[in-house]
């Protein structure tokens, strides 16, 4: 079992839909990152969380430390949101552990 | 299953020295990506290679260079090291130039003193 699990692995939705991507982890962490990667490109960091909730534009990220779970939400999704979204945790041993990513495809 | 291998895992260098980090991708993976993450910072993409050619370039300083060899392993060369270069450097590999599935290595912790 991976230490960081994301779901779903693949998600296709219509433009305008509300999107939720989940991340569960099994190790103690000091921080959790949500990253976005477009095809052929590098990773863009969306959020770094250690508690609570953060919002940036149409993106919202939440984390529940007790449940070891985080969610990334996209409101009013748009085709340009199509990308791979990666959850990565920094363990308390300072190791970075990445999830396998969620491939999101928003149809116009 | 084989994973991405990075060496060394930890490296301590002094200012103005040179460091070389190595990344061995998963067998049959032909694309390698390098990332840098400073303490308390978000990961930053540095550079990527596909079939031994540079395919994308991010925020890689001019003091750094990288290449991919015929066996697909990659090396990141860092010269004139600065204190700010202290970071976790990790690489990832994938199959194909445009791939959604990147497999990440454990990282190399570089400390510049």
Coordinates of N, CA and C in Angstrom, one line a residue:
Chain A
X1 N 0.9 -1.2 0.0 CA 0.0 0.0 0.0 C 0.9 1.2 0.0
X2 N 0.5 2.2 -0.9 CA 1.3 3.4 -1.0 C 1.0 4.3 0.3
X3 N 2.0 5.1 0.7 CA 1.8 5.9 1.8 C 1.0 7.1 1.5
X4 N 0.8 7.5 0.2 CA 0.0 8.6 -0.2 C -0.9 8.0 -1.3
X5 N -2.2 8.0 -1.0 CA -3.2 7.5 -2.0 C -4.1 8.6 -2.5
X6 N -4.2 8.7 -3.8 CA -5.2 9.7 -4.4 C -6.3 9.0 -5.1
X7 N -7.4 9.7 -5.0 CA -8.6 9.2 -5.8 C -9.4 10.4 -6.3
X8 N -10.0 10.3 -7.5 CA -9.8 9.1 -8.4 C -8.5 9.2 -9.1
X9 N -8.2 8.2 -9.9 CA -7.0 8.2 -10.7 C -7.2 9.1 -11.9
X10 N -8.4 8.9 -12.5 CA -8.8 9.7 -13.7 C -10.2 10.2 -13.5
X11 N -10.4 11.4 -14.0 CA -11.6 12.1 -13.8 C -11.9 12.9 -15.1
X12 N -13.1 12.7 -15.7 CA -13.5 13.5 -16.8 C -14.8 14.1 -16.4
X13 N -14.9 15.4 -16.6 CA -16.1 16.2 -16.2 C -16.5 17.2 -17.3
X14 N -17.7 17.7 -17.2 CA -18.1 18.8 -18.1 C -17.7 20.2 -17.5
X15 N -17.5 21.1 -18.4 CA -17.2 22.4 -18.0 C -18.2 22.9 -17.0
X16 N -17.8 23.6 -15.9 CA -18.7 24.1 -15.0 C -19.0 23.3 -13.8
X17 N -18.6 22.0 -13.9 CA -18.9 21.1 -12.7 C -17.9 21.4 -11.6
X18 N -18.4 21.0 -10.4 CA -17.6 21.1 -9.2 C -16.7 19.8 -9.1
X19 N -15.4 20.0 -8.9 CA -14.5 18.9 -8.9 C -13.9 18.7 -7.5
X20 N -13.8 17.4 -7.1 CA -13.2 17.1 -5.8 C -12.1 16.0 -6.1
X21 N -10.9 16.2 -5.6 CA -9.9 15.2 -5.7 C -9.4 14.9 -4.3
X22 N -9.3 13.7 -3.9 CA -9.0 13.3 -2.5 C -7.6 12.7 -2.4
X23 N -7.0 12.9 -1.2 CA -5.7 12.4 -0.9 C -5.7 11.9 0.5
X24 N -5.3 10.7 0.7 CA -5.2 10.1 2.0 C -3.7 9.6 2.2
X25 N -3.2 9.8 3.4 CA -1.8 9.4 3.7 C -1.7 8.7 5.0
X26 N -0.7 7.9 5.2 CA -0.6 7.0 6.3 C 0.6 7.4 7.2
X27 N 1.3 8.4 6.9 CA 2.5 8.8 7.7 C 2.2 10.1 8.4
X28 N 3.0 10.4 9.5 CA 2.9 11.7 10.1 C 3.6 12.7 9.2
X29 N 3.0 13.9 9.1 CA 3.5 14.8 8.1 C 3.7 16.2 8.8
X30 N 4.5 17.0 8.2 CA 4.7 18.3 8.6 C 4.0 19.3 7.6
X31 N 3.8 18.8 6.4 CA 3.1 19.7 5.4 C 2.6 18.8 4.3
X32 N 1.5 19.3 3.6 CA 1.0 18.6 2.4 C 0.9 19.6 1.3
X33 N 1.3 19.2 0.1 CA 1.3 20.0 -1.1 C 0.3 19.5 -2.1
X34 N -0.4 20.4 -2.7 CA -1.2 20.1 -3.9 C -0.4 20.7 -5.1
X35 N -0.1 19.9 -6.1 CA 0.7 20.3 -7.2 C -0.1 20.1 -8.5
X36 N 0.2 20.9 -9.5 CA -0.5 20.8 -10.8 C 0.5 20.6 -11.9
X37 N 0.3 19.7 -12.7 CA 1.2 19.5 -13.8 C 0.5 19.4 -15.2
X38 N 0.9 20.2 -16.1 CA 0.3 20.2 -17.5 C 1.2 19.3 -18.3
X39 N 0.7 18.7 -19.4 CA 1.5 17.8 -20.2 C 2.8 18.4 -20.7
X40 N 3.9 17.7 -20.5 CA 5.2 18.2 -20.9 C 5.8 19.3 -20.1
X41 N 5.1 19.7 -19.1 CA 5.6 20.8 -18.3 C 6.0 20.4 -16.9
X42 N 6.6 21.3 -16.2 CA 7.0 21.1 -14.8 C 5.8 21.2 -13.9
X43 N 6.1 21.1 -12.6 CA 5.1 21.1 -11.6 C 4.9 22.5 -11.1
X44 N 3.6 22.9 -10.9 CA 3.3 24.1 -10.3 C 2.7 23.8 -9.0
X45 N 3.2 24.5 -8.0 CA 2.6 24.3 -6.6 C 1.4 25.1 -6.4
X46 N 0.3 24.5 -6.1 CA -1.0 25.2 -5.9 C -1.2 25.6 -4.4
X47 N -1.0 24.6 -3.5 CA -1.1 24.9 -2.1 C -0.1 24.2 -1.3
X48 N 0.3 24.7 -0.2 CA 1.0 24.0 0.9 C 0.2 24.2 2.2
X49 N -0.2 23.0 2.8 CA -1.1 23.1 3.9 C -0.5 22.3 5.1
X50 N -0.7 22.8 6.3 CA -0.4 22.1 7.4 C -1.6 21.9 8.3
X51 N -2.6 22.7 8.1 CA -3.9 22.6 8.8 C -4.9 23.4 8.1
X52 N -6.2 23.1 8.4 CA -7.3 24.0 7.9 C -7.6 24.0 6.5
X53 N -7.7 25.2 5.9 CA -8.3 25.3 4.6 C -7.6 26.5 3.9
X54 N -7.4 26.4 2.6 CA -6.9 27.6 1.9 C -7.7 27.7 0.6
X55 N -7.8 28.9 0.1 CA -8.5 29.2 -1.1 C -7.7 30.1 -2.0
X56 N -7.7 29.8 -3.3 CA -7.1 30.7 -4.2 C -7.9 30.6 -5.5
X57 N -8.6 31.7 -5.7 CA -9.5 31.8 -6.9 C -10.5 30.7 -6.8
X58 N -10.6 29.9 -7.9 CA -11.6 28.8 -7.9 C -11.1 27.5 -7.2
X59 N -9.9 27.6 -6.6 CA -9.4 26.4 -6.0 C -9.5 26.5 -4.5
X60 N -9.9 25.4 -3.9 CA -9.9 25.3 -2.4 C -9.3 24.0 -2.0
X61 N -8.4 24.1 -1.0 CA -7.8 22.9 -0.4 C -8.1 22.8 1.1
X62 N -8.4 21.6 1.5 CA -8.7 21.4 2.9 C -7.8 20.2 3.4
X63 N -7.5 20.2 4.7 CA -6.8 19.1 5.3 C -7.3 18.8 6.7
X64 N -7.5 17.5 6.9 CA -7.9 17.1 8.3 C -6.8 16.2 8.8
X65 N -6.0 16.8 9.7 CA -4.8 16.1 10.2 C -5.2 14.8 11.0
X66 N -6.2 14.9 11.7 CA -6.6 13.7 12.5 C -7.0 12.6 11.6
X67 N -7.7 12.9 10.5 CA -8.1 11.8 9.6 C -7.1 11.5 8.6
X68 N -6.0 12.3 8.5 CA -5.0 12.1 7.5 C -5.6 12.1 6.1
X69 N -6.3 13.2 5.8 CA -7.0 13.3 4.6 C -7.0 14.8 4.1
X70 N -6.8 14.9 2.8 CA -6.9 16.3 2.2 C -7.8 16.2 1.0
X71 N -8.4 17.3 0.7 CA -9.2 17.4 -0.6 C -8.8 18.7 -1.3
X72 N -8.8 18.5 -2.6 CA -8.7 19.7 -3.5 C -10.0 19.9 -4.3
X73 N -10.6 21.0 -4.2 CA -11.8 21.3 -4.9 C -11.6 22.4 -6.0
X74 N -12.3 22.2 -7.1 CA -12.2 23.2 -8.2 C -13.7 23.6 -8.4
X75 N -14.0 24.8 -8.3 CA -15.4 25.3 -8.5 C -15.4 25.8 -10.0
X76 N -16.6 25.7 -10.6 CA -16.8 26.2 -12.0 C -15.7 25.8 -12.9
X77 N -15.4 24.5 -13.0 CA -14.3 24.0 -13.7 C -14.3 24.4 -15.2
X78 N -13.1 24.5 -15.7 CA -12.9 25.0 -17.1 C -11.9 24.1 -17.8
X79 N -12.0 24.0 -19.1 CA -11.1 23.1 -19.8 C -9.6 23.4 -19.5
X80 N -9.3 24.7 -19.2 CA -7.9 24.9 -18.9 C -7.4 24.3 -17.6
X81 N -8.4 23.8 -16.8 CA -8.0 23.2 -15.5 C -7.6 21.7 -15.8
X82 N -7.7 21.3 -17.0 CA -7.2 19.9 -17.4 C -5.7 19.8 -17.1
X83 N -5.4 18.8 -16.3 CA -4.0 18.7 -15.9 C -4.0 17.4 -15.0
X84 N -2.8 17.1 -14.5 CA -2.6 16.1 -13.5 C -2.4 16.9 -12.2
X85 N -3.2 16.4 -11.2 CA -3.1 17.1 -9.8 C -2.4 16.1 -8.9
X86 N -1.4 16.5 -8.3 CA -0.6 15.6 -7.4 C -0.6 16.0 -6.0
X87 N -0.8 15.1 -5.1 CA -0.7 15.3 -3.7 C 0.6 14.8 -3.2
X88 N 1.3 15.7 -2.5 CA 2.6 15.3 -2.0 C 2.7 15.6 -0.5
X89 N 3.3 14.8 0.3 CA 3.4 15.1 1.7 C 4.9 15.1 2.1
X90 N 5.2 16.0 3.0 CA 6.5 16.0 3.6 C 6.4 15.3 5.0
X91 N 7.0 14.2 5.1 CA 6.9 13.4 6.3 C 7.7 14.1 7.4
X92 N 7.5 13.7 8.6 CA 8.2 14.3 9.7 C 9.7 14.0 9.7
X93 N 10.0 13.0 8.9 CA 11.5 12.7 8.7 C 12.0 13.5 7.5
X94 N 11.3 14.5 7.1 CA 11.7 15.4 6.0 C 11.8 14.7 4.7
X95 N 11.1 13.6 4.5 CA 11.1 13.0 3.2 C 9.8 13.4 2.4
X96 N 9.9 13.6 1.1 CA 8.7 13.9 0.3 C 8.2 12.7 -0.3
X97 N 6.9 12.5 -0.1 CA 6.2 11.3 -0.7 C 5.1 11.8 -1.6
X98 N 5.2 11.4 -2.8 CA 4.2 11.8 -3.8 C 3.1 10.8 -4.0
X99 N 1.9 11.3 -4.2 CA 0.8 10.4 -4.7 C 1.0 10.2 -6.2
X100 N 0.2 9.3 -6.8 CA 0.4 8.9 -8.2 C -0.3 10.0 -9.1
X101 N -1.0 10.9 -8.6 CA -1.7 11.9 -9.4 C -3.1 11.5 -9.8
X102 N -3.8 12.6 -10.1 CA -5.2 12.4 -10.6 C -5.2 13.1 -11.9
X103 N -5.5 12.4 -13.0 CA -5.6 13.0 -14.3 C -7.0 13.6 -14.5
X104 N -7.1 14.9 -14.6 CA -8.4 15.6 -14.8 C -8.5 16.1 -16.2
X105 N -9.7 15.8 -16.8 CA -10.0 16.3 -18.1 C -11.3 17.0 -18.1
X106 N -11.4 18.2 -18.4 CA -12.6 19.0 -18.4 C -13.0 19.2 -19.8
X107 N -14.2 18.8 -20.2 CA -14.8 18.9 -21.5 C -15.5 20.2 -21.7
X108 N -15.3 20.8 -22.8 CA -16.0 22.1 -23.1 C -17.5 21.9 -23.3
Chain B
X1 N 9.1 -3.8 -7.6 CA 9.4 -3.2 -8.9 C 10.5 -2.1 -8.7
X2 N 11.3 -2.0 -9.7 CA 12.4 -1.0 -9.6 C 11.8 0.4 -9.6
X3 N 12.4 1.3 -8.8 CA 12.0 2.6 -8.7 C 13.1 3.6 -9.2
X4 N 12.8 4.9 -9.1 CA 13.8 5.8 -9.5 C 14.9 5.9 -8.4
X5 N 16.1 5.9 -8.8 CA 17.3 5.9 -7.9 C 18.0 7.2 -8.0
X6 N 18.3 7.8 -6.9 CA 19.1 9.0 -6.9 C 20.3 8.8 -6.0
X7 N 21.4 9.3 -6.4 CA 22.6 9.3 -5.6 C 23.4 10.6 -5.7
X8 N 24.0 11.0 -4.6 CA 23.9 10.4 -3.3 C 22.6 10.8 -2.6
X9 N 22.2 10.2 -1.5 CA 21.0 10.6 -0.8 C 21.3 11.9 0.0
X10 N 22.5 12.0 0.5 CA 22.8 13.2 1.3 C 24.2 13.7 0.8
X11 N 24.3 15.0 0.7 CA 25.6 15.6 0.3 C 25.8 16.9 1.0
X12 N 27.0 17.1 1.5 CA 27.4 18.3 2.2 C 28.6 18.9 1.4
X13 N 28.4 20.2 1.0 CA 29.4 20.9 0.3 C 29.6 22.2 0.9
X14 N 30.8 22.8 0.6 CA 31.0 24.2 1.0 C 30.7 25.2 -0.1
X15 N 30.6 26.4 0.3 CA 30.3 27.5 -0.7 C 31.4 27.4 -1.8
X16 N 31.0 27.7 -3.0 CA 31.9 27.8 -4.2 C 32.4 26.4 -4.7
X17 N 32.0 25.3 -4.0 CA 32.3 24.0 -4.5 C 31.4 23.6 -5.6
X18 N 31.6 22.4 -6.1 CA 30.8 21.8 -7.2 C 30.2 20.5 -6.7
X19 N 29.0 20.3 -7.1 CA 28.3 19.1 -6.8 C 27.7 18.4 -8.0
X20 N 27.6 17.1 -8.0 CA 27.0 16.4 -9.1 C 26.0 15.4 -8.5
X21 N 24.8 15.5 -8.9 CA 23.7 14.6 -8.5 C 23.3 13.7 -9.6
X22 N 23.0 12.5 -9.3 CA 22.7 11.5 -10.3 C 21.3 10.9 -10.1
X23 N 20.7 10.6 -11.3 CA 19.3 10.1 -11.3 C 19.3 8.9 -12.2
X24 N 18.8 7.8 -11.8 CA 18.6 6.6 -12.6 C 17.2 6.3 -12.7
X25 N 16.6 6.5 -13.9 CA 15.2 6.3 -14.1 C 14.7 4.9 -14.0
X26 N 13.5 4.7 -13.9 CA 12.9 3.3 -14.0 C 13.3 2.7 -15.4
X27 N 13.6 1.4 -15.4 CA 13.9 0.8 -16.7 C 12.8 1.1 -17.8
X28 N 13.2 1.4 -19.0 CA 12.4 1.7 -20.1 C 11.8 3.1 -20.0
X29 N 12.1 3.9 -19.0 CA 11.6 5.3 -19.0 C 12.7 6.1 -19.7
X30 N 12.2 7.0 -20.6 CA 13.1 7.8 -21.4 C 13.1 9.3 -21.1
X31 N 12.3 9.7 -20.1 CA 12.2 11.1 -19.8 C 12.6 11.3 -18.3
X32 N 13.4 12.3 -18.0 CA 13.8 12.6 -16.7 C 13.5 14.1 -16.4
X33 N 13.0 14.3 -15.2 CA 12.7 15.7 -14.7 C 13.5 15.9 -13.4
X34 N 14.0 17.1 -13.3 CA 14.7 17.5 -12.0 C 13.9 18.6 -11.4
X35 N 13.8 18.5 -10.0 CA 13.1 19.5 -9.2 C 13.9 19.9 -8.0
X36 N 13.7 21.1 -7.5 CA 14.4 21.6 -6.4 C 13.4 22.1 -5.4
X37 N 13.6 21.7 -4.1 CA 12.7 22.2 -3.1 C 13.5 22.7 -1.9
X38 N 13.5 24.0 -1.7 CA 14.2 24.6 -0.6 C 13.4 24.4 0.7
X39 N 14.0 24.6 1.9 CA 13.4 24.4 3.2 C 12.1 25.2 3.3
X40 N 11.0 24.6 3.6 CA 9.8 25.3 3.7 C 9.2 25.9 2.5
X41 N 9.8 25.5 1.3 CA 9.3 26.1 0.1 C 8.6 25.0 -0.8
X42 N 7.9 25.5 -1.8 CA 7.3 24.6 -2.7 C 8.3 24.0 -3.7
X43 N 8.0 22.9 -4.3 CA 8.9 22.3 -5.3 C 9.0 23.2 -6.5
X44 N 10.1 23.3 -7.1 CA 10.3 24.1 -8.3 C 10.9 23.2 -9.4
X45 N 10.3 23.3 -10.6 CA 10.8 22.5 -11.7 C 12.1 23.1 -12.2
X46 N 13.1 22.3 -12.5 CA 14.4 22.9 -13.0 C 14.5 22.6 -14.5
X47 N 14.5 21.3 -14.9 CA 14.8 21.0 -16.3 C 14.3 19.6 -16.5
X48 N 14.0 19.3 -17.8 CA 13.7 17.9 -18.2 C 14.4 17.5 -19.4
X49 N 14.5 16.2 -19.6 CA 15.1 15.6 -20.8 C 14.3 14.4 -21.3
X50 N 14.2 14.4 -22.7 CA 13.5 13.3 -23.3 C 14.5 12.7 -24.4
X51 N 14.7 11.5 -24.4 CA 15.6 10.8 -25.3 C 16.9 11.6 -25.5
X52 N 17.5 11.9 -24.3 CA 18.8 12.6 -24.2 C 18.9 14.0 -24.7
X53 N 17.7 14.6 -25.0 CA 17.7 16.0 -25.4 C 16.9 16.8 -24.4
X54 N 17.3 18.0 -24.1 CA 16.5 18.8 -23.2 C 15.2 19.1 -23.8
X55 N 14.1 18.9 -23.0 CA 12.8 19.0 -23.5 C 12.0 20.2 -22.9
X56 N 12.4 20.6 -21.7 CA 11.8 21.7 -21.1 C 12.7 22.3 -20.0
X57 N 12.6 23.6 -19.8 CA 13.5 24.3 -18.9 C 12.7 25.1 -18.0
X58 N 13.0 25.0 -16.7 CA 12.3 25.8 -15.7 C 13.2 26.8 -15.1
X59 N 13.2 26.9 -13.8 CA 13.9 27.9 -13.1 C 15.3 27.4 -12.7
X60 N 16.0 26.9 -13.6 CA 17.4 26.4 -13.4 C 18.4 27.5 -13.5
X61 N 19.2 27.7 -12.4 CA 20.2 28.8 -12.5 C 21.3 28.5 -13.6
X62 N 21.9 29.5 -14.1 CA 23.0 29.3 -15.1 C 24.2 28.6 -14.5
X63 N 24.3 28.6 -13.2 CA 25.4 27.8 -12.6 C 25.2 26.3 -12.6
X64 N 24.0 25.9 -12.9 CA 23.6 24.5 -13.0 C 23.6 24.1 -14.4
X65 N 23.9 22.8 -14.7 CA 23.7 22.2 -16.0 C 23.3 20.8 -15.8
X66 N 22.8 20.2 -16.8 CA 22.3 18.8 -16.6 C 22.4 18.2 -18.0
X67 N 22.4 16.9 -18.0 CA 22.4 16.1 -19.2 C 21.8 14.7 -19.0
X68 N 21.4 14.1 -20.1 CA 20.9 12.7 -20.0 C 21.8 11.9 -20.9
X69 N 22.2 10.8 -20.4 CA 23.2 9.9 -21.1 C 22.5 8.8 -21.9
X70 N 23.3 8.1 -22.6 CA 22.8 7.1 -23.5 C 22.0 6.0 -22.8
X71 N 22.3 5.8 -21.5 CA 21.6 4.8 -20.7 C 20.4 5.4 -20.0
X72 N 20.1 6.6 -20.3 CA 19.0 7.4 -19.8 C 19.1 7.9 -18.4
X73 N 20.3 7.6 -17.8 CA 20.4 8.3 -16.5 C 20.8 9.7 -16.7
X74 N 20.6 10.5 -15.7 CA 20.8 12.0 -15.8 C 21.7 12.5 -14.7
X75 N 22.4 13.5 -15.0 CA 23.2 14.1 -13.9 C 23.0 15.6 -13.9
X76 N 22.9 16.1 -12.7 CA 22.7 17.6 -12.5 C 24.0 18.1 -11.9
X77 N 24.7 18.9 -12.6 CA 25.9 19.5 -12.1 C 25.7 20.9 -11.6
X78 N 26.2 21.2 -10.4 CA 26.0 22.4 -9.8 C 27.3 23.0 -9.4
X79 N 27.6 24.2 -9.9 CA 28.9 24.8 -9.7 C 28.7 26.1 -8.8
X80 N 29.9 26.5 -8.3 CA 29.9 27.8 -7.5 C 28.7 27.8 -6.5
X81 N 28.6 26.7 -5.7 CA 27.5 26.5 -4.8 C 27.3 27.7 -3.9
X82 N 26.1 28.0 -3.6 CA 25.7 29.1 -2.7 C 24.9 28.5 -1.6
X83 N 24.9 29.2 -0.5 CA 24.1 28.7 0.7 C 22.6 28.5 0.3
X84 N 22.1 29.3 -0.6 CA 20.7 29.2 -1.0 C 20.5 27.9 -1.9
X85 N 21.5 27.3 -2.3 CA 21.3 26.0 -3.1 C 21.0 24.8 -2.2
X86 N 21.1 25.0 -0.9 CA 20.7 24.0 0.1 C 19.2 23.6 -0.1
X87 N 19.0 22.4 -0.5 CA 17.6 22.0 -0.8 C 17.6 20.5 -1.0
X88 N 16.3 20.1 -1.2 CA 16.1 18.7 -1.6 C 16.0 18.7 -3.1
X89 N 16.8 17.9 -3.8 CA 16.7 17.8 -5.2 C 16.2 16.4 -5.6
X90 N 15.1 16.4 -6.3 CA 14.5 15.1 -6.6 C 14.3 15.0 -8.1
X91 N 14.4 13.9 -8.6 CA 14.1 13.7 -10.0 C 13.0 12.7 -10.2
X92 N 12.4 12.8 -11.3 CA 11.3 11.9 -11.7 C 11.5 11.3 -13.1
X93 N 10.9 10.2 -13.3 CA 11.0 9.7 -14.7 C 9.7 9.3 -15.2
X94 N 9.6 9.2 -16.5 CA 8.4 8.8 -17.1 C 8.7 8.2 -18.5
X95 N 7.7 7.6 -19.1 CA 7.9 7.0 -20.4 C 7.2 7.8 -21.4
X96 N 8.0 8.4 -22.4 CA 7.4 9.2 -23.4 C 7.6 10.7 -23.0
X97 N 7.6 11.5 -24.0 CA 7.9 12.9 -23.8 C 6.8 13.6 -23.1
X98 N 5.6 13.3 -23.4 CA 4.4 13.9 -22.7 C 3.7 12.8 -21.9
X99 N 4.0 12.8 -20.7 CA 3.4 11.7 -19.9 C 2.8 12.2 -18.6
X100 N 1.7 11.7 -18.3 CA 1.0 12.1 -17.1 C 1.6 11.4 -15.8
X101 N 2.2 10.3 -16.0 CA 2.7 9.5 -14.9 C 4.2 9.7 -14.7
X102 N 4.5 10.5 -13.7 CA 5.8 10.6 -13.3 C 6.1 9.8 -12.0
X103 N 7.2 9.2 -12.0 CA 7.6 8.4 -10.8 C 8.8 9.1 -10.2
X104 N 8.6 9.5 -8.9 CA 9.6 10.3 -8.3 C 10.6 9.5 -7.5
X105 N 11.9 10.0 -7.5 CA 12.9 9.4 -6.7 C 12.8 9.9 -5.3
X106 N 13.7 9.4 -4.4 CA 13.6 9.7 -3.0 C 14.3 11.1 -2.7
X107 N 15.0 11.6 -3.7 CA 15.6 12.9 -3.5 C 17.0 12.9 -2.9
X108 N 17.8 13.9 -3.2 CA 19.1 14.1 -2.7 C 19.1 15.4 -1.8
X109 N 19.5 15.2 -0.6 CA 19.5 16.4 0.3 C 20.9 17.0 0.2
X110 N 20.9 18.2 -0.4 CA 22.2 19.0 -0.5 C 22.2 20.0 0.6
X111 N 23.3 20.0 1.3 CA 23.5 21.1 2.3 C 24.8 21.8 1.9
X112 N 24.7 23.1 1.8 CA 25.8 23.9 1.5 C 26.2 24.8 2.7
X113 N 27.4 24.6 3.1 CA 27.8 25.3 4.4 C 28.9 26.4 4.1

